[in-house]
Structures are given as C-alpha cells and as structure tokens.
C-alpha cells in the first residue's frame, strides 16, 4: 500500500475517532454519573419508598417483556377487541390444536473401514 494512501486512511480513522468516540464517551460518562447519583439517592430513601419505586420499575419491565401480546390475566374481554385482533387470535388458537407429525429419524451412516497405511505406500519413511 502506498504511503500516501496509508496516511489518508490514518487521518480518516483519527477524524472518525475524534468525531464519534468523544461524544459517545461523554454520553456514557453522563449516564454513569446519573446512575451513581440515582443509586446513592435510592439508598438513602425510606424502605416503603424503595418498595414503591421497585414496584414501578417491575411494572415497566413486565410491560416491556410482555411485548405486543397481553398476558391472559390482563387480556381485554372479547367484546372490546378489534376485528383484526380477533382474527389473529383465532389463527393462533387454530395453530395450537394442530399436531405435527414427528420428524423422521435420520438413517444411520454406513461405516467404512479405514485403509491402513503401509510404509512402502507413503514413500517418505524409507531410509536412503
């Protein structure tokens, strides 16, 4: 690679590092400072307030983990769902009742005996 091309690539890499890494590290450092401050504040709160905050966070996590489909306990009644949701739900219910045939078992592979190497066949171990 010519020296000029290498110098251009090094300059471009340095430029990219300056432009992108410095704001990224600043952002991550700011998030770290906020997390440490929140931890210290949370530690000093009374126990009932800590329990309340944990309940809110667990609720957020539960909603995020449940995704698009609500769980059975929080599912809305049949009358309040949209037509599209009822069609999708019916398709899902149909899929639950279909039984799939078990996959066929693979055929055993035929075993072949290995050919033994003879010293005369290799030719490399013969003394001169």
Short mmCIF file of C-alpha atoms in Angstrom, two decimals:
data_model
loop_
_atom_site.label_atom_id
_atom_site.label_comp_id
_atom_site.label_asym_id
_atom_site.label_seq_id
_atom_site.Cartn_x
_atom_site.Cartn_y
_atom_site.Cartn_z
CA UNK A 1 0.00 0.00 0.00
CA UNK A 2 1.48 3.38 -0.95
CA UNK A 3 2.49 5.71 1.86
CA UNK A 4 0.10 8.41 0.69
CA UNK A 5 -2.92 6.06 0.84
CA UNK A 6 -1.86 4.82 4.27
CA UNK A 7 -1.55 8.41 5.53
CA UNK A 8 -5.01 9.26 4.20
CA UNK A 9 -6.52 6.18 5.91
CA UNK A 10 -4.82 7.02 9.22
CA UNK A 11 -6.08 10.60 9.02
CA UNK A 12 -9.61 9.41 8.24
CA UNK A 13 -9.53 6.96 11.15
CA UNK A 14 -8.32 9.70 13.51
CA UNK A 15 -11.07 12.02 12.28
CA UNK A 16 -13.74 9.35 12.80
CA UNK A 17 -12.38 8.63 16.29
CA UNK A 18 -12.48 12.31 17.24
CA UNK A 19 -15.94 12.90 15.77
CA UNK A 20 -17.73 9.79 17.05
CA UNK A 21 -15.90 8.44 20.09
CA UNK A 22 -15.70 11.65 22.11
CA UNK A 23 -19.48 12.25 22.10
CA UNK A 24 -20.10 8.54 22.78
CA UNK A 25 -17.75 8.52 25.75
CA UNK A 26 -19.27 11.77 27.03
CA UNK A 27 -22.76 10.25 26.78
CA UNK A 28 -21.72 7.03 28.52
CA UNK A 29 -19.94 9.01 31.23
CA UNK A 30 -23.05 11.13 31.79
CA UNK A 31 -25.22 8.03 32.06
CA UNK A 32 -22.76 6.59 34.59
CA UNK A 33 -22.84 9.76 36.71
CA UNK A 34 -26.66 9.77 36.67
CA UNK A 35 -26.76 6.06 37.62
CA UNK A 36 -24.37 6.56 40.56
CA UNK A 37 -26.31 9.59 41.80
CA UNK A 38 -29.63 7.72 41.50
CA UNK A 39 -28.16 4.76 43.40
CA UNK A 40 -26.96 6.96 46.24
CA UNK A 41 -30.32 8.75 46.43
CA UNK A 42 -32.25 5.46 46.28
CA UNK A 43 -30.11 4.03 49.09
CA UNK A 44 -30.99 6.93 51.40
CA UNK A 45 -34.77 6.67 50.83
CA UNK A 46 -37.05 5.02 53.42
CA UNK A 47 -37.85 1.33 52.87
CA UNK A 48 -41.50 1.86 51.88
CA UNK A 49 -40.48 4.39 49.23
CA UNK A 50 -37.86 1.98 47.91
CA UNK A 51 -40.53 -0.73 47.68
CA UNK A 52 -42.85 1.64 45.80
CA UNK A 53 -40.10 2.54 43.28
CA UNK A 54 -39.22 -1.13 42.83
CA UNK A 55 -42.89 -1.87 42.14
CA UNK A 56 -43.00 0.81 39.43
CA UNK A 57 -39.79 -0.46 37.82
CA UNK A 58 -41.02 -4.07 37.94
CA UNK A 59 -44.25 -2.92 36.26
CA UNK A 60 -42.29 -1.24 33.47
CA UNK A 61 -40.13 -4.31 33.00
CA UNK A 62 -43.18 -6.58 32.97
CA UNK A 63 -44.87 -4.48 30.30
CA UNK A 64 -41.69 -4.40 28.22
CA UNK A 65 -41.20 -8.17 28.50
CA UNK A 66 -44.81 -8.99 27.66
CA UNK A 67 -44.34 -7.42 24.24
CA UNK A 68 -47.24 -6.90 21.89
CA UNK A 69 -49.44 -9.76 23.11
CA UNK A 70 -51.01 -9.19 26.53
CA UNK A 71 -50.92 -11.98 29.07
CA UNK A 72 -54.08 -13.99 29.83
CA UNK A 73 -54.72 -12.19 33.13
CA UNK A 74 -54.54 -8.72 31.58
CA UNK A 75 -56.20 -9.60 28.25
CA UNK A 76 -59.22 -7.45 27.36
CA UNK A 77 -62.67 -9.02 27.08
CA UNK A 78 -63.84 -10.41 23.72
CA UNK A 79 -66.22 -7.54 23.05
CA UNK A 80 -63.57 -4.85 23.35
CA UNK A 81 -61.03 -6.31 20.89
CA UNK A 82 -60.82 -5.15 17.31
CA UNK A 83 -61.79 -7.36 14.39
CA UNK A 84 -58.17 -7.75 13.32
CA UNK A 85 -57.13 -8.81 16.83
CA UNK A 86 -59.93 -11.42 16.90
CA UNK A 87 -58.79 -12.83 13.53
CA UNK A 88 -55.19 -13.05 14.68
CA UNK A 89 -56.26 -14.63 17.96
CA UNK A 90 -58.39 -17.19 16.09
CA UNK A 91 -55.44 -18.07 13.86
CA UNK A 92 -53.23 -18.53 16.89
CA UNK A 93 -55.84 -20.74 18.55
CA UNK A 94 -56.07 -22.86 15.38
CA UNK A 95 -52.29 -23.30 15.38
CA UNK A 96 -52.38 -24.60 18.96
CA UNK A 97 -54.68 -27.51 18.07
CA UNK A 98 -52.76 -28.71 15.02
CA UNK A 99 -50.49 -31.60 15.84
CA UNK A 100 -47.35 -32.02 13.84
CA UNK A 101 -46.06 -35.41 12.78
CA UNK A 102 -42.78 -36.31 14.42
CA UNK A 103 -39.72 -35.69 12.33
CA UNK A 104 -38.32 -38.78 10.60
CA UNK A 105 -35.29 -40.31 12.25
CA UNK A 106 -32.07 -39.92 10.29
CA UNK A 107 -30.67 -43.00 8.60
CA UNK A 108 -27.53 -44.38 10.22
CA UNK A 109 -24.37 -43.67 8.30
CA UNK A 110 -22.57 -46.60 6.78
CA UNK A 111 -19.22 -47.27 8.43
CA UNK A 112 -16.27 -47.94 6.20
CA UNK A 113 -13.05 -49.44 7.50
CA UNK A 114 -10.03 -47.21 7.25
CA UNK A 115 -7.31 -48.24 4.90
CA UNK A 116 -4.05 -48.95 6.72
CA UNK A 117 -1.02 -47.07 5.52
CA UNK A 118 1.91 -49.21 4.57
CA UNK A 119 5.43 -47.86 4.81
CA UNK A 120 6.08 -48.59 1.13
CA UNK A 121 2.96 -46.68 0.06
CA UNK A 122 3.95 -43.44 1.77
CA UNK A 123 7.48 -43.38 0.42
CA UNK A 124 8.65 -40.73 2.89
CA UNK A 125 9.78 -43.07 5.63
CA UNK A 126 12.10 -45.17 3.51
CA UNK A 127 15.76 -44.96 4.50
CA UNK A 128 18.22 -43.94 1.78
#
